[in-house]
Coordinates of C-alpha atoms in Angstrom, one line a residue:
M1 CA 51.0 96.8 91.1
T2 CA 48.0 95.3 92.8
F3 CA 47.6 93.0 95.8
K4 CA 45.0 90.6 96.9
R5 CA 44.7 92.0 100.4
K6 CA 43.4 95.5 101.4
C7 CA 46.6 95.7 103.5
A8 CA 49.3 93.7 101.8
V9 CA 52.4 92.2 103.4
L10 CA 55.8 92.5 101.8
G11 CA 58.5 90.2 103.0
V12 CA 62.1 91.4 103.0
V13 CA 64.9 89.3 101.6
H14 CA 68.0 90.7 103.3
V15 CA 70.6 89.6 100.8
R16 CA 73.9 88.3 102.2
A17 CA 76.9 90.7 101.8
L18 CA 77.4 91.4 98.1
P19 CA 80.4 92.0 95.9
G20 CA 81.8 95.4 96.6
S21 CA 80.9 95.3 100.3
A22 CA 83.3 94.8 103.2
G23 CA 81.6 91.6 104.2
Y24 CA 81.6 89.8 100.8
R25 CA 83.1 86.3 101.0
G26 CA 83.3 85.4 97.3
D27 CA 80.3 83.1 97.1
M28 CA 77.7 84.5 94.7
D29 CA 76.1 81.1 94.3
G30 CA 75.6 80.9 98.1
I31 CA 74.1 84.4 98.2
L32 CA 71.6 83.5 95.4
S33 CA 70.7 80.2 97.0
V34 CA 69.8 81.8 100.3
A35 CA 67.8 84.5 98.7
L36 CA 65.8 82.1 96.5
D37 CA 65.1 79.8 99.5
E38 CA 63.7 82.8 101.5
A39 CA 61.6 83.9 98.4
R40 CA 60.2 80.4 98.2
I41 CA 59.1 80.5 101.8
Y42 CA 57.4 83.9 101.4
E43 CA 55.6 82.6 98.3
E44 CA 54.5 79.4 100.0
Q45 CA 53.3 81.2 103.1
G46 CA 51.1 83.7 101.2
V47 CA 52.9 87.0 101.4
D48 CA 51.8 89.5 98.7
G49 CA 55.2 90.8 97.6
I50 CA 58.9 90.8 98.2
I51 CA 61.5 93.5 98.6
V52 CA 65.2 92.7 98.1
E53 CA 67.6 94.7 100.3
N54 CA 71.4 94.7 100.8
M55 CA 71.3 95.2 104.6
H56 CA 74.3 92.9 105.2
D57 CA 76.5 95.3 103.2
V58 CA 77.4 97.2 106.4
P59 CA 79.1 99.7 106.7
Y60 CA 77.2 101.4 103.9
L61 CA 78.5 103.9 101.4
K62 CA 76.6 107.2 101.3
G63 CA 74.3 107.6 98.2
R64 CA 76.0 105.1 96.1
V65 CA 77.4 101.5 95.8
E66 CA 80.1 100.0 93.7
P67 CA 79.2 98.8 90.2
E68 CA 79.7 95.2 91.2
T69 CA 77.1 95.5 93.9
T70 CA 74.6 96.9 91.5
A71 CA 75.3 94.1 89.1
A72 CA 75.0 91.4 91.7
M73 CA 71.8 92.9 93.1
A74 CA 70.2 92.8 89.7
I75 CA 71.0 89.1 89.3
V76 CA 69.6 88.3 92.7
A77 CA 66.4 90.4 92.3
R78 CA 65.7 89.1 88.9
A79 CA 65.9 85.5 90.1
V80 CA 63.7 86.2 93.2
K81 CA 61.0 87.7 91.0
Q82 CA 61.1 84.9 88.4
Q83 CA 60.9 82.2 91.1
S84 CA 58.2 83.7 93.3
G85 CA 56.1 85.3 90.6
L86 CA 55.2 88.0 93.2
P87 CA 55.5 91.8 92.9
T88 CA 59.1 92.5 93.7
G89 CA 61.0 95.6 94.7
V90 CA 64.5 96.7 95.7
Q91 CA 66.2 99.0 98.2
I92 CA 70.0 99.6 98.0
L93 CA 71.5 101.1 101.1
A94 CA 72.5 103.7 101.9
G95 CA 70.5 106.0 99.6
A96 CA 71.8 104.4 96.4
N97 CA 68.5 105.2 94.7
L98 CA 69.8 105.6 91.1
E99 CA 71.5 102.2 91.4
A100 CA 68.3 100.7 92.7
L101 CA 66.4 102.2 89.8
A102 CA 69.0 100.6 87.4
V103 CA 68.4 97.2 89.1
A104 CA 64.7 97.6 88.9
V105 CA 64.9 98.3 85.1
A106 CA 67.4 95.5 84.4
A107 CA 65.4 93.0 86.6
S108 CA 61.9 94.0 85.5
L109 CA 61.0 94.9 89.1
D110 CA 57.8 96.6 90.3
F111 CA 59.0 99.2 92.9
L112 CA 61.8 100.9 94.7
R113 CA 62.1 101.7 98.4
V114 CA 63.8 105.1 98.5
E115 CA 65.4 107.1 101.3
G116 CA 66.1 110.8 101.1
F117 CA 63.3 111.5 98.5
V118 CA 62.4 114.9 100.0
Y119 CA 64.2 117.1 102.5
A120 CA 67.6 116.3 104.0
H121 CA 68.4 114.1 107.0
V122 CA 71.5 112.9 108.8
G123 CA 72.0 109.1 108.5
D124 CA 74.7 106.9 110.0
E125 CA 76.7 107.6 106.8
G126 CA 76.4 111.4 106.9
I127 CA 74.1 114.0 105.4
H128 CA 71.6 112.7 102.7
E129 CA 70.0 115.4 100.5
S130 CA 66.8 115.0 98.6
C131 CA 66.9 112.9 95.4
A132 CA 63.4 113.4 93.9
G133 CA 64.3 115.6 91.0
E134 CA 67.2 113.5 89.7
L135 CA 65.5 110.2 90.4
L136 CA 62.2 111.0 88.6
R137 CA 64.0 112.4 85.6
R138 CA 66.1 109.3 85.3
R139 CA 63.0 107.1 85.6
A140 CA 61.3 109.1 82.8
N141 CA 64.4 108.8 80.6
L142 CA 64.5 105.1 81.1
K143 CA 60.8 104.8 80.2
A144 CA 60.3 103.1 83.6
D145 CA 57.2 104.9 84.9
N146 CA 55.8 101.4 85.8
V147 CA 58.4 101.2 88.6
L148 CA 56.7 102.7 91.6
I149 CA 58.7 104.9 94.0
L150 CA 57.9 104.3 97.7
A151 CA 59.6 107.0 99.8
D152 CA 60.6 106.7 103.4
I153 CA 59.6 109.9 105.3
K154 CA 61.4 110.9 108.5
K155 CA 63.5 107.7 107.9
K156 CA 64.6 105.3 110.7
H157 CA 68.2 105.3 111.7
S158 CA 68.4 109.0 111.0
A159 CA 68.4 112.3 112.8
H160 CA 65.9 114.9 111.6
A161 CA 66.9 118.0 113.5
I162 CA 67.6 119.8 110.3
T163 CA 63.9 119.5 109.5
G164 CA 62.6 119.6 113.1
D165 CA 60.1 122.3 112.1
V166 CA 58.6 120.1 109.4
G167 CA 56.3 117.5 110.7
L168 CA 55.7 113.9 109.5
V169 CA 52.4 114.8 107.7
E170 CA 53.9 117.7 105.9
T171 CA 56.9 115.6 104.8
A172 CA 54.4 113.0 103.5
R173 CA 52.6 115.7 101.6
A174 CA 55.8 117.0 100.1
A175 CA 56.8 113.5 98.9
E176 CA 53.4 113.2 97.3
F177 CA 53.7 116.6 95.7
F178 CA 57.2 115.7 94.4
G179 CA 55.8 112.6 92.7
A180 CA 56.3 109.6 95.0
D181 CA 53.8 106.8 94.3
G182 CA 53.7 106.0 98.0
V183 CA 55.2 106.9 101.4
I184 CA 56.6 104.7 104.1
V185 CA 56.3 105.4 107.9
T186 CA 58.8 103.8 110.3
G187 CA 59.8 103.8 113.9
I188 CA 63.2 105.1 115.0
S189 CA 65.1 102.0 114.0
T190 CA 64.9 98.5 112.5
G191 CA 62.3 96.4 114.5
H192 CA 60.8 99.4 116.2
P193 CA 57.2 100.2 115.3
P194 CA 55.9 103.7 114.5
D195 CA 53.1 105.3 116.5
P196 CA 49.8 104.1 115.1
D197 CA 48.4 107.6 115.4
H198 CA 51.2 108.8 113.1
V199 CA 50.2 106.3 110.5
R200 CA 46.6 107.3 110.7
G201 CA 47.6 111.0 110.3
V202 CA 49.6 110.3 107.2
S203 CA 46.9 108.2 105.7
A204 CA 44.3 111.0 106.2
A205 CA 46.7 113.6 104.6
V206 CA 47.8 112.0 101.3
H207 CA 46.1 110.2 98.4
N208 CA 48.9 107.9 97.4
L209 CA 50.0 104.6 99.0
V210 CA 50.8 104.5 102.7
M211 CA 53.0 101.8 104.1
V212 CA 54.5 100.9 107.4
G213 CA 58.1 100.0 107.2
S214 CA 59.3 98.7 110.6
G215 CA 58.4 96.9 113.7
V216 CA 55.1 95.3 112.6
T217 CA 54.5 92.0 114.4
A218 CA 51.7 89.4 114.6
E219 CA 50.8 91.0 117.9
N220 CA 50.5 94.6 116.7
V221 CA 49.5 94.3 113.0
H222 CA 45.8 94.9 113.9
L223 CA 46.8 98.5 114.9
Y224 CA 48.1 99.3 111.4
A225 CA 46.2 97.1 108.9
P226 CA 43.0 99.3 108.8
H227 CA 45.1 102.4 108.1
C228 CA 47.7 101.5 105.5
H229 CA 48.0 99.8 102.1
A230 CA 50.9 97.5 103.0
V231 CA 53.3 96.6 105.8
I232 CA 56.9 95.8 105.0
V233 CA 58.2 93.1 107.3
G234 CA 61.7 91.9 107.9
S235 CA 62.9 91.2 111.4
T236 CA 59.6 89.6 112.5
F237 CA 59.9 87.0 109.8
K238 CA 63.4 85.9 110.8
E239 CA 64.5 83.3 113.3
N240 CA 64.4 84.7 116.8
G241 CA 63.1 88.0 115.4
S242 CA 66.6 89.1 114.2
W243 CA 67.1 90.5 110.7
K244 CA 70.5 88.9 110.5
N245 CA 69.0 85.4 110.6
R246 CA 67.2 83.3 108.0
V247 CA 63.5 83.5 107.3
D248 CA 61.4 81.2 109.6
P249 CA 58.3 79.8 107.8
L250 CA 56.5 79.4 111.1
R251 CA 56.8 83.1 111.9
V252 CA 55.7 84.1 108.5
H253 CA 52.7 81.7 108.7
A254 CA 51.7 83.2 112.2
F255 CA 52.0 86.7 110.9
V256 CA 49.9 86.1 107.8
G257 CA 47.2 84.5 109.9
A258 CA 47.1 87.5 112.3
L259 CA 47.0 89.9 109.4
D260 CA 44.0 88.1 107.8
R261 CA 42.2 88.0 111.1
A262 CA 42.8 91.8 111.5
L263 CA 41.5 92.5 108.1
K264 CA 38.4 90.3 108.6
V265 CA 37.5 92.1 111.8
E266 CA 38.1 95.5 110.1
S267 CA 35.8 94.6 107.2

């Protein structure tokens, strides 16, 4: 998976509530239409890749989703990749990493965003234990080594008291040692940026991909672009900056311009 920018930007398609979730309203055609419209905007505005995520499926199950959710996500993700032609990945909340791998294989996707890859943490849904051993074995059995695994470390929306004596950098090193293709650094919650010094520290400590996964805006992207391989952007691209809303092409355009200016200054 290669990008045209030194620091790529991946736009998030927050898929409307899917079959199997409490919020599903029986309209798969409508779900697909919104997702494809947002993918079109991302492609037109020059983002480097897309990640498809089921964030509207609240409240989440822990470590799994229903079969119908997996099937629906595969349909949506496949259509998004075919329409946009961009590198495309998937995340299925909460911690449904095996189902996400199944979607990636069925839809010919390029990467997964994975939570709970190494160490345990407490999420909104309960205790998540590490999944690296099982996930990498399944990927090998499916002959899907081309699907990159991008692992959140000290994940947002989670408590990390269990591993309070293990720092962010050491967690990143553990993820790399356990076979992650990249690590993702976040703030404490959706829309909250991480400390730029933390990103720099992780980048200096590992040899695989380093990404920033929350809170990056047109105003602060210059703090991160020189020190990571990609930024994953959701809320900033939405109307009024809320992840619940539709993608706003003007906000995407402004962000891409700010990123390119930051990269030009850095070079």
